[in-house]
Amino acid sequence: MKKIEMTETILAAKAQSGIEWETIADKVGLAPVFLTSACLGMNSLKPEFADKVCDVLGLPAEISTALQQFPHKRWDQAIPTDPVIYRWYEIV
């Protein structure tokens, strides 16, 4: 499963459940910003956290596997998507 498919599935499940990122983060045991970035495909999660996300949202195991995969960030955009590089971009 590609990261974009994972993200779309997570966002659909989140919308259907009506649960907020902060609530999911509390149940999983991670910071809301980090959890959100992982669910949007910009970071990866350890297996125990990926499984908890799937449990909270009622998602299949393939989503957990996709959450554990390291993301490949794109560098061909005008504004970088890597969080660290983006912060430097903001400074400049």
mmCIF file of C-alpha atoms in Angstrom:
data_model
loop_
_atom_site.group_PDB
_atom_site.id
_atom_site.type_symbol
_atom_site.label_atom_id
_atom_site.label_comp_id
_atom_site.label_asym_id
_atom_site.label_seq_id
_atom_site.Cartn_x
_atom_site.Cartn_y
_atom_site.Cartn_z
ATOM 1 C CA MET A 1 0.000 0.000 0.000
ATOM 2 C CA LYS A 2 1.286 3.453 -0.917
ATOM 3 C CA LYS A 3 1.449 6.235 1.663
ATOM 4 C CA ILE A 4 -1.171 8.285 -0.202
ATOM 5 C CA GLU A 5 -3.634 5.363 -0.076
ATOM 6 C CA MET A 6 -2.872 4.923 3.625
ATOM 7 C CA THR A 7 -3.498 8.621 4.278
ATOM 8 C CA GLU A 8 -6.782 8.602 2.367
ATOM 9 C CA THR A 9 -7.971 5.550 4.305
ATOM 10 C CA ILE A 10 -6.999 7.075 7.650
ATOM 11 C CA LEU A 11 -8.670 10.395 6.851
ATOM 12 C CA ALA A 12 -11.866 8.632 5.730
ATOM 13 C CA ALA A 13 -11.971 6.544 8.931
ATOM 14 C CA LYS A 14 -11.261 9.648 11.041
ATOM 15 C CA ALA A 15 -14.048 11.587 9.333
ATOM 16 C CA GLN A 16 -16.497 8.716 9.711
ATOM 17 C CA SER A 17 -15.713 8.284 13.406
ATOM 18 C CA GLY A 18 -15.718 12.025 14.153
ATOM 19 C CA ILE A 19 -12.695 11.639 16.403
ATOM 20 C CA GLU A 20 -10.104 14.441 16.646
ATOM 21 C CA TRP A 21 -6.345 14.094 16.219
ATOM 22 C CA GLU A 22 -5.807 14.999 19.893
ATOM 23 C CA THR A 23 -8.085 12.184 21.035
ATOM 24 C CA ILE A 24 -6.379 9.660 18.780
ATOM 25 C CA ALA A 25 -2.979 10.841 20.025
ATOM 26 C CA ASP A 26 -4.072 10.463 23.668
ATOM 27 C CA LYS A 27 -5.278 6.906 23.045
ATOM 28 C CA VAL A 28 -2.124 5.978 21.121
ATOM 29 C CA GLY A 29 0.293 7.704 23.508
ATOM 30 C CA LEU A 30 1.977 10.119 21.086
ATOM 31 C CA ALA A 31 2.079 13.882 20.610
ATOM 32 C CA PRO A 32 -0.786 15.080 18.375
ATOM 33 C CA VAL A 33 1.498 16.837 15.874
ATOM 34 C CA PHE A 34 3.758 13.810 15.424
ATOM 35 C CA LEU A 35 0.833 11.410 15.148
ATOM 36 C CA THR A 36 -0.869 13.620 12.582
ATOM 37 C CA SER A 37 2.284 13.895 10.488
ATOM 38 C CA ALA A 38 2.678 10.107 10.521
ATOM 39 C CA CYS A 39 -0.946 9.593 9.509
ATOM 40 C CA LEU A 40 -0.484 12.105 6.693
ATOM 41 C CA GLY A 41 2.526 10.123 5.436
ATOM 42 C CA MET A 42 5.359 12.395 6.543
ATOM 43 C CA ASN A 43 6.763 10.174 9.317
ATOM 44 C CA SER A 44 6.717 6.529 10.315
ATOM 45 C CA LEU A 45 5.534 4.878 13.523
ATOM 46 C CA LYS A 46 6.874 2.003 15.580
ATOM 47 C CA PRO A 47 4.742 -1.154 15.294
ATOM 48 C CA GLU A 48 3.061 -0.769 18.692
ATOM 49 C CA PHE A 49 1.884 2.771 17.888
ATOM 50 C CA ALA A 50 0.815 1.897 14.342
ATOM 51 C CA ASP A 51 -1.277 -0.983 15.708
ATOM 52 C CA LYS A 52 -2.903 1.332 18.264
ATOM 53 C CA VAL A 53 -3.863 3.819 15.532
ATOM 54 C CA CYS A 54 -5.534 0.986 13.632
ATOM 55 C CA ASP A 55 -7.340 -0.187 16.763
ATOM 56 C CA VAL A 56 -8.653 3.307 17.532
ATOM 57 C CA LEU A 57 -9.889 3.885 13.969
ATOM 58 C CA GLY A 58 -10.902 0.293 13.198
ATOM 59 C CA LEU A 59 -8.459 -0.056 10.310
ATOM 60 C CA PRO A 60 -6.953 -3.224 8.769
ATOM 61 C CA ALA A 61 -3.412 -4.477 9.424
ATOM 62 C CA GLU A 62 -2.162 -3.239 6.048
ATOM 63 C CA ILE A 63 -2.588 0.326 7.318
ATOM 64 C CA SER A 64 -0.384 -0.509 10.297
ATOM 65 C CA THR A 65 2.265 -1.862 7.927
ATOM 66 C CA ALA A 66 2.099 1.308 5.801
ATOM 67 C CA LEU A 67 2.383 3.507 8.909
ATOM 68 C CA GLN A 68 5.624 1.697 9.799
ATOM 69 C CA GLN A 69 7.252 2.332 6.418
ATOM 70 C CA PHE A 70 9.754 5.165 6.160
ATOM 71 C CA PRO A 71 8.375 8.001 4.035
ATOM 72 C CA HIS A 72 10.078 9.216 0.892
ATOM 73 C CA LYS A 73 9.816 12.963 0.982
ATOM 74 C CA ARG A 74 9.731 14.890 -2.264
ATOM 75 C CA TRP A 75 12.292 17.568 -2.990
ATOM 76 C CA ASP A 76 10.940 18.733 -6.354
ATOM 77 C CA GLN A 77 8.453 21.207 -4.899
ATOM 78 C CA ALA A 78 8.843 24.964 -4.519
ATOM 79 C CA ILE A 79 8.205 24.610 -0.769
ATOM 80 C CA PRO A 80 9.855 21.561 0.817
ATOM 81 C CA THR A 81 7.655 19.059 2.670
ATOM 82 C CA ASP A 82 10.295 17.710 5.038
ATOM 83 C CA PRO A 83 9.478 19.246 8.455
ATOM 84 C CA VAL A 84 13.079 20.148 9.320
ATOM 85 C CA ILE A 85 13.882 21.625 5.915
ATOM 86 C CA TYR A 86 10.542 23.448 5.894
ATOM 87 C CA ARG A 87 11.445 25.170 9.175
ATOM 88 C CA TRP A 88 14.716 26.354 7.632
ATOM 89 C CA TYR A 89 12.749 27.502 4.599
ATOM 90 C CA GLU A 90 10.520 29.574 6.914
ATOM 91 C CA ILE A 91 13.532 31.168 8.559
ATOM 92 C CA VAL A 92 15.053 32.187 5.248
#
